[in-house]
Each structure stands twice: as C-alpha cells, then as structure tokens.
JSON list of C-alpha atoms in Angstrom, two decimals:
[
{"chain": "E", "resi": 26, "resn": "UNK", "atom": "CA", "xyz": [0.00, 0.00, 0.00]},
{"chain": "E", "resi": 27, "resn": "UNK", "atom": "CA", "xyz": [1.58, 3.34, -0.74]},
{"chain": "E", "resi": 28, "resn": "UNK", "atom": "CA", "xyz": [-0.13, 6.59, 0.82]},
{"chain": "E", "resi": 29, "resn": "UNK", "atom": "CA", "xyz": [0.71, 10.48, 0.38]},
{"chain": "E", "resi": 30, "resn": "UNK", "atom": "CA", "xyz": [1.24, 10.68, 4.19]},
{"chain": "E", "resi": 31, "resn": "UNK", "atom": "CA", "xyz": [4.76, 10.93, 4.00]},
{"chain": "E", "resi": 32, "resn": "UNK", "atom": "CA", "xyz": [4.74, 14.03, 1.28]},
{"chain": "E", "resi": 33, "resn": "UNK", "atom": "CA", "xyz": [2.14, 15.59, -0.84]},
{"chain": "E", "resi": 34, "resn": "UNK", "atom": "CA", "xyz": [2.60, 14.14, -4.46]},
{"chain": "E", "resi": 35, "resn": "UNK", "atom": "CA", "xyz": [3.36, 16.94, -6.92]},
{"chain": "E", "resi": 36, "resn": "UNK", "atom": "CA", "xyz": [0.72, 17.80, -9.48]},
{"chain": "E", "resi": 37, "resn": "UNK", "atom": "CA", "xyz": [3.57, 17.11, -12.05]},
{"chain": "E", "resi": 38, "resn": "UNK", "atom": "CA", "xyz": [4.24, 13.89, -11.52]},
{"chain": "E", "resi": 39, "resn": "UNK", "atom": "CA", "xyz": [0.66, 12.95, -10.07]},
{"chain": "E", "resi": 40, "resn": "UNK", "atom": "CA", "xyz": [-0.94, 9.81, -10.35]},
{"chain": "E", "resi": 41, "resn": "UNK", "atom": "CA", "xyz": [-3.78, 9.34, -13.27]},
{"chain": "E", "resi": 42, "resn": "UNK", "atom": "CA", "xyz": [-6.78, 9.84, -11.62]},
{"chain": "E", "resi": 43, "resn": "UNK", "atom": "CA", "xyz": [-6.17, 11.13, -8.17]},
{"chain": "E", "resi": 44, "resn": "UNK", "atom": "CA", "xyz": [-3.19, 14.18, -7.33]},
{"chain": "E", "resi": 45, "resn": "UNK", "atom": "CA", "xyz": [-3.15, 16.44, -4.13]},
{"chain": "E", "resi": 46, "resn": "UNK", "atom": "CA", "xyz": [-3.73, 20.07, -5.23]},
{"chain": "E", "resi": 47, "resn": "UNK", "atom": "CA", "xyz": [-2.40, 20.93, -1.64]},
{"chain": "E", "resi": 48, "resn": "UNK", "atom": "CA", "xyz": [-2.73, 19.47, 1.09]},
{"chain": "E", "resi": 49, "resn": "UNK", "atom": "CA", "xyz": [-6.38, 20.71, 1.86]},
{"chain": "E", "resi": 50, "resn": "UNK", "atom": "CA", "xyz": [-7.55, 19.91, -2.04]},
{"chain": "E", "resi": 51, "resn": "UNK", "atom": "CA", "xyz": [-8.34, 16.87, -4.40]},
{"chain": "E", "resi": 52, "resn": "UNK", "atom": "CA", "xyz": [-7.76, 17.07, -7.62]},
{"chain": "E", "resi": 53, "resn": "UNK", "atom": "CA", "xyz": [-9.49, 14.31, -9.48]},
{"chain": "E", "resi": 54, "resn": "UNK", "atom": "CA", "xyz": [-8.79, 13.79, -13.19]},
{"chain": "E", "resi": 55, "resn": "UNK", "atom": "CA", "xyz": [-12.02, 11.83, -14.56]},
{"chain": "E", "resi": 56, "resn": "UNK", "atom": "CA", "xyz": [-13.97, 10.03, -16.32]},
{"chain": "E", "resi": 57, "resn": "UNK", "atom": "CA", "xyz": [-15.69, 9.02, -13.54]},
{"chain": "E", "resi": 58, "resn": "UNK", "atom": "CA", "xyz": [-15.35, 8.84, -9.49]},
{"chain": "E", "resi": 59, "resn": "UNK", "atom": "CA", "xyz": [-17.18, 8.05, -5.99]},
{"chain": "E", "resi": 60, "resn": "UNK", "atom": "CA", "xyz": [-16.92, 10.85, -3.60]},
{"chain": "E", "resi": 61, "resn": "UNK", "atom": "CA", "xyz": [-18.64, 12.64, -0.68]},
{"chain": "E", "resi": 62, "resn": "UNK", "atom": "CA", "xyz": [-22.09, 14.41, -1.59]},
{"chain": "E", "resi": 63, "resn": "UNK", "atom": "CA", "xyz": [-21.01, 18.05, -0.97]},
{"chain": "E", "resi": 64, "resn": "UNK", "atom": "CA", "xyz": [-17.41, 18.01, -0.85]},
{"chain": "E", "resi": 65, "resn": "UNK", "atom": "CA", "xyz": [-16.90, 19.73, -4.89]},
{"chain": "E", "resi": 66, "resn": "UNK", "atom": "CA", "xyz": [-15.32, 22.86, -4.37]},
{"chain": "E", "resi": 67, "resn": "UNK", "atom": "CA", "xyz": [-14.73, 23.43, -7.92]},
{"chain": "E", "resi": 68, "resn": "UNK", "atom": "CA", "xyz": [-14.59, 21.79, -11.67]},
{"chain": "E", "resi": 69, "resn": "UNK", "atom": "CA", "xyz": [-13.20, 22.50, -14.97]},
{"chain": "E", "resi": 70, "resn": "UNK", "atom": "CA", "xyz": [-14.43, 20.58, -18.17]},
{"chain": "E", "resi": 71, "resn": "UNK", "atom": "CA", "xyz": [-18.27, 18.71, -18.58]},
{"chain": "E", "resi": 72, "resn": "UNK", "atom": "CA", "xyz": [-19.58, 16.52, -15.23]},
{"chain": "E", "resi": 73, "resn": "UNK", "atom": "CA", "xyz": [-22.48, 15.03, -14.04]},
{"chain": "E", "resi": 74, "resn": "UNK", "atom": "CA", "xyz": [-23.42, 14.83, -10.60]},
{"chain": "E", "resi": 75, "resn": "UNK", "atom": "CA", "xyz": [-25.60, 12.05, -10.12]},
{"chain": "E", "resi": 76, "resn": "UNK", "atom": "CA", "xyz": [-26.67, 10.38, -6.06]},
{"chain": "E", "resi": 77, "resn": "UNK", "atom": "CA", "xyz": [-24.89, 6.77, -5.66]},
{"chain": "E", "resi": 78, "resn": "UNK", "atom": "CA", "xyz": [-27.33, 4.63, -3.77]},
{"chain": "E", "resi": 79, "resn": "UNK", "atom": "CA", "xyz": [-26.40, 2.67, -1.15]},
{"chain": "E", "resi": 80, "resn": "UNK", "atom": "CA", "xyz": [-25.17, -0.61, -3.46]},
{"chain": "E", "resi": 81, "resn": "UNK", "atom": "CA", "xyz": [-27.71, -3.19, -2.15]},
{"chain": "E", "resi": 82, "resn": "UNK", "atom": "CA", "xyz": [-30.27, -3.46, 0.53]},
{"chain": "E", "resi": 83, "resn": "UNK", "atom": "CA", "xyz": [-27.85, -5.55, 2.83]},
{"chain": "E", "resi": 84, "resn": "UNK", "atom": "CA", "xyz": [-25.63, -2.26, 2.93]},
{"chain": "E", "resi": 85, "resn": "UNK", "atom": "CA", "xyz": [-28.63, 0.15, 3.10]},
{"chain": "E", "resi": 86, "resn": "UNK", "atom": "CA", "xyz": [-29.98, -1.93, 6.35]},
{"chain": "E", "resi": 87, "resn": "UNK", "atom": "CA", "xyz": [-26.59, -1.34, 8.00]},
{"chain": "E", "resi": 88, "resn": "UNK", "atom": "CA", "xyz": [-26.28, 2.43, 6.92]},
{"chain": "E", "resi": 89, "resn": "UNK", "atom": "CA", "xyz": [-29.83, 2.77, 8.98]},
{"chain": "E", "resi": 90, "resn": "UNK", "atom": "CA", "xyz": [-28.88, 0.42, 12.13]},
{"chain": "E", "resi": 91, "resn": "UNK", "atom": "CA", "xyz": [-25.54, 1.76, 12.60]},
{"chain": "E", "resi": 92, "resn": "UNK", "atom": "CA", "xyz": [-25.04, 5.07, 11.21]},
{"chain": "E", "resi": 93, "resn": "UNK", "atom": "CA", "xyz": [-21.83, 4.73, 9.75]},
{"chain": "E", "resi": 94, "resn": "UNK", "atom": "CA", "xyz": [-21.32, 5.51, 5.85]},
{"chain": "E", "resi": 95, "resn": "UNK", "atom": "CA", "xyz": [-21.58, 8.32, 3.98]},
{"chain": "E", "resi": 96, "resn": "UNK", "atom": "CA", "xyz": [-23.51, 10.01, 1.09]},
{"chain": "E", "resi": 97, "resn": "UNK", "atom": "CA", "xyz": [-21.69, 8.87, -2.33]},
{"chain": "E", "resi": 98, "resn": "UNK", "atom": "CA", "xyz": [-22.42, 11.07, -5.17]},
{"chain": "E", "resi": 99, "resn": "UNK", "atom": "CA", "xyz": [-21.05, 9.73, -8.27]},
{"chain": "E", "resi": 100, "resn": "UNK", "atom": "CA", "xyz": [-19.26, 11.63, -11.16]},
{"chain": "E", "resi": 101, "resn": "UNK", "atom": "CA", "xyz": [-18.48, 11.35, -14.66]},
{"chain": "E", "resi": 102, "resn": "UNK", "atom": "CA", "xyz": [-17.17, 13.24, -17.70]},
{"chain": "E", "resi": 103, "resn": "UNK", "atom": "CA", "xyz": [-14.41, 15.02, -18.69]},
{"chain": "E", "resi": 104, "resn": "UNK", "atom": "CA", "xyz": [-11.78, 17.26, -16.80]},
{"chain": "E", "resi": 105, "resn": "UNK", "atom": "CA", "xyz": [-10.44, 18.31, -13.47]},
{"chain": "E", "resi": 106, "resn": "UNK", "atom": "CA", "xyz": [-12.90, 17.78, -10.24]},
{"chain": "E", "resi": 107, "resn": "UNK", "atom": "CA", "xyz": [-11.69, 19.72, -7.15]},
{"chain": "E", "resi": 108, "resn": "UNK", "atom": "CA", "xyz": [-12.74, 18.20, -3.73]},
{"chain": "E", "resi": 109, "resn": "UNK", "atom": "CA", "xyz": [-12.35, 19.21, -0.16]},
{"chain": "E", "resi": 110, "resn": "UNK", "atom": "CA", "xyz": [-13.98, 18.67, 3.34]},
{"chain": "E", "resi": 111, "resn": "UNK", "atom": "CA", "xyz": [-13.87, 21.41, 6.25]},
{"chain": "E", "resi": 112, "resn": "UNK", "atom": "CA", "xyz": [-10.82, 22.44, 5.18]},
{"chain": "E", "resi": 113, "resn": "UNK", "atom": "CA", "xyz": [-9.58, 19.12, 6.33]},
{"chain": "E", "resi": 114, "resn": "UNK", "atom": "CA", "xyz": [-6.09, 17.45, 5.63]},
{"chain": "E", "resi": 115, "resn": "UNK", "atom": "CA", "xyz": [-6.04, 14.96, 2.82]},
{"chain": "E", "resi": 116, "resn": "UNK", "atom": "CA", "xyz": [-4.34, 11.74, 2.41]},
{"chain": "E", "resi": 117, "resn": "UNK", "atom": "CA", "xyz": [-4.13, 9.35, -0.78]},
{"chain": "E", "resi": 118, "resn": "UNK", "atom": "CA", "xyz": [-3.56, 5.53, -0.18]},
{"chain": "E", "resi": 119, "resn": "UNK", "atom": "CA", "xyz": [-3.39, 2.87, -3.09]},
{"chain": "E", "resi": 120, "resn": "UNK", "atom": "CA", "xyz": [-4.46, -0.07, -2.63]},
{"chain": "E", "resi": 121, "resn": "UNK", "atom": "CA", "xyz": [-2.98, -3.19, -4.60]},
{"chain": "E", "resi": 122, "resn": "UNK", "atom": "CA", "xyz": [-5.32, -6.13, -4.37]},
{"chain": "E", "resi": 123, "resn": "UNK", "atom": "CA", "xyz": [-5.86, -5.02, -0.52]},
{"chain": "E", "resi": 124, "resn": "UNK", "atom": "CA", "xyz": [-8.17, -3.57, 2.11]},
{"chain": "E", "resi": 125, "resn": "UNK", "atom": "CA", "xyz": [-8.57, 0.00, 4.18]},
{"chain": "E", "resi": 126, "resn": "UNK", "atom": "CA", "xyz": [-10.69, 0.05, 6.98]},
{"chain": "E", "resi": 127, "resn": "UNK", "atom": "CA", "xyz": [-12.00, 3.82, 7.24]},
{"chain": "E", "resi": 128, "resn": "UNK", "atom": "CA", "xyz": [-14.22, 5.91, 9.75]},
{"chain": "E", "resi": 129, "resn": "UNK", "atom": "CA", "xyz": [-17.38, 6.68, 7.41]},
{"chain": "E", "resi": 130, "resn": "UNK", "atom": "CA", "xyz": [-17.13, 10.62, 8.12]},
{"chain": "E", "resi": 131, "resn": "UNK", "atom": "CA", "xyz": [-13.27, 10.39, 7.44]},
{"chain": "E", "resi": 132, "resn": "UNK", "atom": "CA", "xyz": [-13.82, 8.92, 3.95]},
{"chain": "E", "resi": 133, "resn": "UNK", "atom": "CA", "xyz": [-13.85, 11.78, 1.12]},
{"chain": "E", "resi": 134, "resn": "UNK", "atom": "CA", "xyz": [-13.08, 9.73, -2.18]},
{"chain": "E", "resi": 135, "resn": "UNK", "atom": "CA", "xyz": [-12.26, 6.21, -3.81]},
{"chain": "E", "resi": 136, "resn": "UNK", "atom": "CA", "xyz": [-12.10, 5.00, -7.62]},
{"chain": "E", "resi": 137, "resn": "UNK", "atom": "CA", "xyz": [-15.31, 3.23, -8.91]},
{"chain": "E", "resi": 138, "resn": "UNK", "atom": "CA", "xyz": [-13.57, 0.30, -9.08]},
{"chain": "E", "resi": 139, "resn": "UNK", "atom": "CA", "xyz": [-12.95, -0.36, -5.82]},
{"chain": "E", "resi": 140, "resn": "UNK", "atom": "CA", "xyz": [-15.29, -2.64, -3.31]},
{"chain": "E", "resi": 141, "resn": "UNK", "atom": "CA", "xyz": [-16.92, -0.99, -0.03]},
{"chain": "E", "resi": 142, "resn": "UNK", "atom": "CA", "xyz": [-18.89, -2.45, 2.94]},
{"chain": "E", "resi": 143, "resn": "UNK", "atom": "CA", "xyz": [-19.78, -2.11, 6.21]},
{"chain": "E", "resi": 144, "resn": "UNK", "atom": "CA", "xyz": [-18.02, -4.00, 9.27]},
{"chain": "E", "resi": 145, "resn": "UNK", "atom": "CA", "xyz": [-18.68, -3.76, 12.88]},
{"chain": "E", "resi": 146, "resn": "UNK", "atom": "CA", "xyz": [-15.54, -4.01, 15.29]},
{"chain": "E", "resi": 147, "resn": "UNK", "atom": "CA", "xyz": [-15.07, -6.77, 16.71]},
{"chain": "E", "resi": 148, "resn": "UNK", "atom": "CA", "xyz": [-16.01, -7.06, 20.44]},
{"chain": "E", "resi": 149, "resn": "UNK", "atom": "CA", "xyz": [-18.35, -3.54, 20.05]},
{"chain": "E", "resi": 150, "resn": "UNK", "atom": "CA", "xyz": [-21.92, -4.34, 19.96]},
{"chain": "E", "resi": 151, "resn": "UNK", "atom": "CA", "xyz": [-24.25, -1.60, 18.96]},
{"chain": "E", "resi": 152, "resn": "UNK", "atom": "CA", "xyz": [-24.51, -0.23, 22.12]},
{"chain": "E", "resi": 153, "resn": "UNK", "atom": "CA", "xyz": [-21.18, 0.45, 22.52]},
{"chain": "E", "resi": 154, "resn": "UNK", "atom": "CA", "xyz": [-22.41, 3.28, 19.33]},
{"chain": "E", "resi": 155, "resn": "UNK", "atom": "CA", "xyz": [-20.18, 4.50, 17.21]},
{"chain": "E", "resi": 156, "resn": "UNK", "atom": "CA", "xyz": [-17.63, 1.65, 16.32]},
{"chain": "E", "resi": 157, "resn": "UNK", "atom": "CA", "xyz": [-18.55, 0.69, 12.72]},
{"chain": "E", "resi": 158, "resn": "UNK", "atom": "CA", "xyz": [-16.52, 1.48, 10.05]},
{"chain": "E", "resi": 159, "resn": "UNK", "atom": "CA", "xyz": [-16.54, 1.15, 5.98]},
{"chain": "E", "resi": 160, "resn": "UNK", "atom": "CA", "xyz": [-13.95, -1.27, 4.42]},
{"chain": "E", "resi": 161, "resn": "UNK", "atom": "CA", "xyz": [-12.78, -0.46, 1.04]},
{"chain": "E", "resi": 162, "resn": "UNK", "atom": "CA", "xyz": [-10.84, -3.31, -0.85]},
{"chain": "E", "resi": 163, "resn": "UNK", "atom": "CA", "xyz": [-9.32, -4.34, -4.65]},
{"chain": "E", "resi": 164, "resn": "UNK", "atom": "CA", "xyz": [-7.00, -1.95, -5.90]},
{"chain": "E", "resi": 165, "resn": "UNK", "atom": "CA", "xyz": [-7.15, 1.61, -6.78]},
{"chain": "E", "resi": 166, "resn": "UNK", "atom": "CA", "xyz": [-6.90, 4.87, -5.61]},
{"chain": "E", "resi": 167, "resn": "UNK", "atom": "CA", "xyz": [-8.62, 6.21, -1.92]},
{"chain": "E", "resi": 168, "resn": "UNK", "atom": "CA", "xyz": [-8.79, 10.03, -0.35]},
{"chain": "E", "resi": 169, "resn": "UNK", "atom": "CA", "xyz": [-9.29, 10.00, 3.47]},
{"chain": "E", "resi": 170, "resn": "UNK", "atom": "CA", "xyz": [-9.20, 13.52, 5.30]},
{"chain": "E", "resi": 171, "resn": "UNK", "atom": "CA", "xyz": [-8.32, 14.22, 8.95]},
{"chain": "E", "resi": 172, "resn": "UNK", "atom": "CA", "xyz": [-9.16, 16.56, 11.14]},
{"chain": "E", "resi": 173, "resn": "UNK", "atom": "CA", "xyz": [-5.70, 18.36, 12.12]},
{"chain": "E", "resi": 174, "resn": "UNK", "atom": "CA", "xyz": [-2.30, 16.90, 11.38]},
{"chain": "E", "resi": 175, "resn": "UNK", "atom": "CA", "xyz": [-2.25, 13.32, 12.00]},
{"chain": "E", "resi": 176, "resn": "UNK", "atom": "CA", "xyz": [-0.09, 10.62, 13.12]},
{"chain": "E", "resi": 177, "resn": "UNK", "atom": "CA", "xyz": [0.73, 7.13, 11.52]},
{"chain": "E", "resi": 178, "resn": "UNK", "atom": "CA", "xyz": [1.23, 4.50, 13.43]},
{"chain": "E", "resi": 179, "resn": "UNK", "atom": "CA", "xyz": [3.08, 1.34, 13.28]},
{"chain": "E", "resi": 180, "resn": "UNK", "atom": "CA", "xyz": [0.76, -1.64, 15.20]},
{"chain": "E", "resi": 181, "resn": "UNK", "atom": "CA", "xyz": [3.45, -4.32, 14.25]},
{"chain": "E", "resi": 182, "resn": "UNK", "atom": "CA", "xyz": [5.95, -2.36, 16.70]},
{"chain": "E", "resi": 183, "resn": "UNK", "atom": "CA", "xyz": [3.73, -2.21, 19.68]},
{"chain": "E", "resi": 184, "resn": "UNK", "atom": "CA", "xyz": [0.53, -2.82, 21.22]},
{"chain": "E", "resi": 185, "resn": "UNK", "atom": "CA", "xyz": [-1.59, 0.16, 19.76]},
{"chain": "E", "resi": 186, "resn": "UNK", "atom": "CA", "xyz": [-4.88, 2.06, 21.29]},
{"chain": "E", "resi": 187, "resn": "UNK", "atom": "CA", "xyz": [-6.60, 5.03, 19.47]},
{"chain": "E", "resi": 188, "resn": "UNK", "atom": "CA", "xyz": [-10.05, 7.08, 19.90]},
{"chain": "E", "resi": 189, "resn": "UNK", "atom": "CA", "xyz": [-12.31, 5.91, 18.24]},
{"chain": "E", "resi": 190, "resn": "UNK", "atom": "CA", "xyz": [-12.97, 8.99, 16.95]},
{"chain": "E", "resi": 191, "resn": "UNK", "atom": "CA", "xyz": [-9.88, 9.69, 16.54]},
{"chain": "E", "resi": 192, "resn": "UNK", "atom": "CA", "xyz": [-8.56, 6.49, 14.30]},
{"chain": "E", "resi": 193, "resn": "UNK", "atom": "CA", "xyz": [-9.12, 8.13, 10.74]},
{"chain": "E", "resi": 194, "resn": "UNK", "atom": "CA", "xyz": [-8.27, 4.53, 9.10]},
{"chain": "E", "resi": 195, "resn": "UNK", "atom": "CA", "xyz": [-6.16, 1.10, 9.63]},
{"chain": "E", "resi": 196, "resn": "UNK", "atom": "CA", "xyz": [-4.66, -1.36, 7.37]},
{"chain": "E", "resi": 197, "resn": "UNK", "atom": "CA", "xyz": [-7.99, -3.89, 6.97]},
{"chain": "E", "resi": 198, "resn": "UNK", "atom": "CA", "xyz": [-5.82, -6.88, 8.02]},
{"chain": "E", "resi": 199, "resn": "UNK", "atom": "CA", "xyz": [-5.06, -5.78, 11.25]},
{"chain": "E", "resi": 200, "resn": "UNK", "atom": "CA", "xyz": [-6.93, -7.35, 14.35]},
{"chain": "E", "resi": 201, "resn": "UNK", "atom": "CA", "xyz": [-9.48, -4.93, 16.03]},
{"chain": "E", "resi": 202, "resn": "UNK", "atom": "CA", "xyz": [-10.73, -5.36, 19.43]},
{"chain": "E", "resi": 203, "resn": "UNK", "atom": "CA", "xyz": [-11.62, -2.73, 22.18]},
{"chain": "E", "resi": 204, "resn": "UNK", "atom": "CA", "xyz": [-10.02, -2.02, 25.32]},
{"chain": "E", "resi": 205, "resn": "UNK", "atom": "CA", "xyz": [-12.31, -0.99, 28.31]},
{"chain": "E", "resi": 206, "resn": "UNK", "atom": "CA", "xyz": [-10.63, 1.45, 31.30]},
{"chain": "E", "resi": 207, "resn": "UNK", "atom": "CA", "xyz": [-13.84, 1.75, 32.46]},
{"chain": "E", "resi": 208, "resn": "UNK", "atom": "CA", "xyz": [-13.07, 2.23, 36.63]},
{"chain": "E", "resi": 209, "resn": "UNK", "atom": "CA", "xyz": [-15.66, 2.61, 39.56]},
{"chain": "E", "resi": 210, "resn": "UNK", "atom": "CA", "xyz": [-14.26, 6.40, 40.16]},
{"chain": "E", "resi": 211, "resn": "UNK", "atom": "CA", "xyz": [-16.26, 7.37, 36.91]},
{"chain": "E", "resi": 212, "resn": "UNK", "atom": "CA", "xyz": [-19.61, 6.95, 38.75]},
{"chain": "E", "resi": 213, "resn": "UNK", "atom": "CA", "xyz": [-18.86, 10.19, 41.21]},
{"chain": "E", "resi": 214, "resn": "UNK", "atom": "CA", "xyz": [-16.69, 12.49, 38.69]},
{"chain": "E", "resi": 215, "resn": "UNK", "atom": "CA", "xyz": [-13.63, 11.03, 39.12]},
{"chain": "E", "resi": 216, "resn": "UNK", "atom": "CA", "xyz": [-12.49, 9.24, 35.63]},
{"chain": "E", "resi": 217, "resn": "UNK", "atom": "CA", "xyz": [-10.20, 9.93, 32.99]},
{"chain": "E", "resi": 218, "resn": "UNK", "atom": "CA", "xyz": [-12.98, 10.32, 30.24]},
{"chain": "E", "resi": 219, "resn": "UNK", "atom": "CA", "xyz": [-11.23, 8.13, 28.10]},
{"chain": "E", "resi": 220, "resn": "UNK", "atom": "CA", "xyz": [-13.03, 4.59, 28.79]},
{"chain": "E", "resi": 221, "resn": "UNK", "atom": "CA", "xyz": [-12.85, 3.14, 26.11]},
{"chain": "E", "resi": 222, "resn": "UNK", "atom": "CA", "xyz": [-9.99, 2.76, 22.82]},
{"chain": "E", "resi": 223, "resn": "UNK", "atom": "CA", "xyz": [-9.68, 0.62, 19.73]},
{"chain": "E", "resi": 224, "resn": "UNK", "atom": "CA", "xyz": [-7.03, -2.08, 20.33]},
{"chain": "E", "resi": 225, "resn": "UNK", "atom": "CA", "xyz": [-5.06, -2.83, 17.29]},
{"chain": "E", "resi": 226, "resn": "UNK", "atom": "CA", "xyz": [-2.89, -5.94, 16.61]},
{"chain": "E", "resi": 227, "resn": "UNK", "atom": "CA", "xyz": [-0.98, -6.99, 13.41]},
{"chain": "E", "resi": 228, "resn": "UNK", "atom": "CA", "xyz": [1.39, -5.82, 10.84]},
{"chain": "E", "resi": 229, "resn": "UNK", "atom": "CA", "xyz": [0.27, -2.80, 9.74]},
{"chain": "E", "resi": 230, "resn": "UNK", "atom": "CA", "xyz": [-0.49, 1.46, 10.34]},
{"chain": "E", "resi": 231, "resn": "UNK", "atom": "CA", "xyz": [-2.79, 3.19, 11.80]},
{"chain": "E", "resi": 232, "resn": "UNK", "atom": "CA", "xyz": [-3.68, 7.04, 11.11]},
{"chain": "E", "resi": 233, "resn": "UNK", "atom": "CA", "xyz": [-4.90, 9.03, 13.78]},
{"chain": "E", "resi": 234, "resn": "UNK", "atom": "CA", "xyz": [-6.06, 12.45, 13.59]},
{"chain": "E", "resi": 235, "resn": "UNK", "atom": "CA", "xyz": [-5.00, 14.87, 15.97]},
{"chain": "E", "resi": 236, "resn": "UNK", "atom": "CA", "xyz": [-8.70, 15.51, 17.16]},
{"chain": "E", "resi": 237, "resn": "UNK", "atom": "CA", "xyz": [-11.21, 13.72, 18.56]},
{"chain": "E", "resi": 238, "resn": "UNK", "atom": "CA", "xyz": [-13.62, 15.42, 15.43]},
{"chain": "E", "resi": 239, "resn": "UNK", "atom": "CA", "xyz": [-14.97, 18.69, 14.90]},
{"chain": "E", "resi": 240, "resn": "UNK", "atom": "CA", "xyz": [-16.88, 19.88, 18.10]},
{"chain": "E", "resi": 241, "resn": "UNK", "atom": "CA", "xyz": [-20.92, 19.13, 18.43]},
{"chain": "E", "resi": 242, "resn": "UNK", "atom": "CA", "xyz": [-22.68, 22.67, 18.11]},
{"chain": "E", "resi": 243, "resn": "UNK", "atom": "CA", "xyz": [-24.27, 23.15, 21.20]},
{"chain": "E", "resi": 244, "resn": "UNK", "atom": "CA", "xyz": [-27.33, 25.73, 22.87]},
{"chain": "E", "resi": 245, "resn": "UNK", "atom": "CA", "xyz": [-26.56, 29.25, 23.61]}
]
C-alpha cells in the first residue's frame, strides 16, 4: 500500500486519476469517481453529478442500524474535479489487491472500481455506538481527510490504542478489538474520560487524527 502521508505528491508527476492540489484539495482527473455528496469545491471541463445509492439493501440496512457511511455522489465526464472537506487534511492511499478500513465521516473519495462495505468491530456491539466502520478493498486509488495533522502508526511495533474517533483509518488486516478502562471512580466524577480505545494488533499502520472530530454545536 503506498499513501501520500509521507509528502504531498506533486501535481507534475501525479498519479492518473487522483493528485493532491495541496494538502487541503483533491484534484481528481475523470472520467468518472465516488466521492462525498457536498465536498466539490470546484470543476473544470463537462460533469455530471448524479446520487450513488447505497449498493444493495444488505448495505442500506446497516447504513440505517448503525449510522456509519456516507452520502456517495457519483461523477463522470471530462476534466479536473476539485474536492475538499472542512478544510480538512487529505491523504491518498493505493491499494494493490488489498483492504482499508476507514471511519465513514473520514472517507472523502475512492475510484469506482474499488469494493466498499460495512463491518462492525469486533467485540463492540451496537450499544457500545459509534464503532462501525466502511472497508474499502481491490485496488485503486482512496482520499481519506483528517481533522488536524495526523499521526501514523506502526501496530506491528507495539501494542496500539486510538479514539475511536480519533482512528481516521487502519490497514484492513489488522486485528481490532476494544479495550475498556472503564473504573468505579467514573460513577462520582472522578475518571479519565477516556473509557474506552480501539485495540489494534498486526502488521500494519494506523492514522490518527490529531482531534477527537470537529466539536458538536451546542445551545446558547
């Protein structure tokens, strides 16, 4: 898997298909694309914008039960599509015959070739809220965006923990669990606030986002 974390690619010697403008901007050459309703900033040449449905009832019953996933618009046609999220840092990853587990509202783009579903972590039921993700596998090109400068992560070196807010995307064969602080002082004001973290295991990264996501708007 190669990504664009390490160095934004220059639009010179960009990849067909997907190029970081800046760091901030996609800059997607078409014919044709999967990427967040909402998030084109600008285009040059002839596009349609057209809704992507949900690819199946199996995936639109686990878009309603758990939340996770995102609006797809798809595009096609000719010419340069500009895409961006909140201002948001953007990363490119891509994949070769592989898999890239992503937090739904972290995921801004991915080729039309590439597969997508939904997976629940293992050892979260839906109570725990919060803790399904989308996989995206085969091989192409993917655009993830974090909130703030982020950190990748080697799991192979040592027994990792992230928010799971905070864990933007993981390598898809790494093994997910979640680890529970949860201690009695909670009850009366006295925990950490941090009860609960994905556990990761395996060779391979994962990208964390300095920020815990943008802050709930709240009552005056």
């Amino acid at each position: 898997m190669r990504s664009s974390f390490f160095g934004n690619l220059d639009a010179q010697h960009a990849p067909p298909g997907f190029a970081l403008q800046n760091t901030k901007m996609l800059r997607v050459t078409l014919p044709e694309v999967l990427a967040r309703q909402g998030s084109m900033v600008a285009f040059q040449g002839q596009m349609s914008f057209d809704y992507e449905g949900s690819g199946g009832m199996g995936k639109l019953f686990k878009k309603v039960m758990t939340g996770e996933g995102l609006p797809l618009m798809r595009v096609r046609g000719q010419g340069q599509l500009y895409l961006a999220q909140n201002a948001d840092d953007i990363h490119l990853f891509y994949l070769e015959n592989e898999g890239l587990t992503v937090n739904g509202r972290n995921l801004l783009a991915f080729e039309p070739q590439l597969g997508w579903d939904i997976n629940r972590v293992q050892g979260a039921g839906v109570a725990a809220g919060g803790l399904f993700n989308t996989t995206i596998n085969g091989t192409g090109w993917v655009a993830v965006t974090a909130h703030g400068t982020p950190v990748m992560l080697d799991a192979g070196q040592a027994p990792t923990f992230a928010d799971g807010q905070s864990a933007v995307c993981w390598s898809a064969g790494l093994n997910v669990g979640v680890n529970r602080t949860f201690k009695a002082g909670a009850l009366i004001g006295r925990g950490s606030g941090e009860a609960m973290q994905l556990a990761f295991q395996g060779h391979g990264f994962v990208l964390v986002q300095a920020s815990e996501g943008p802050p709930v708007p709240t009552a005056a």
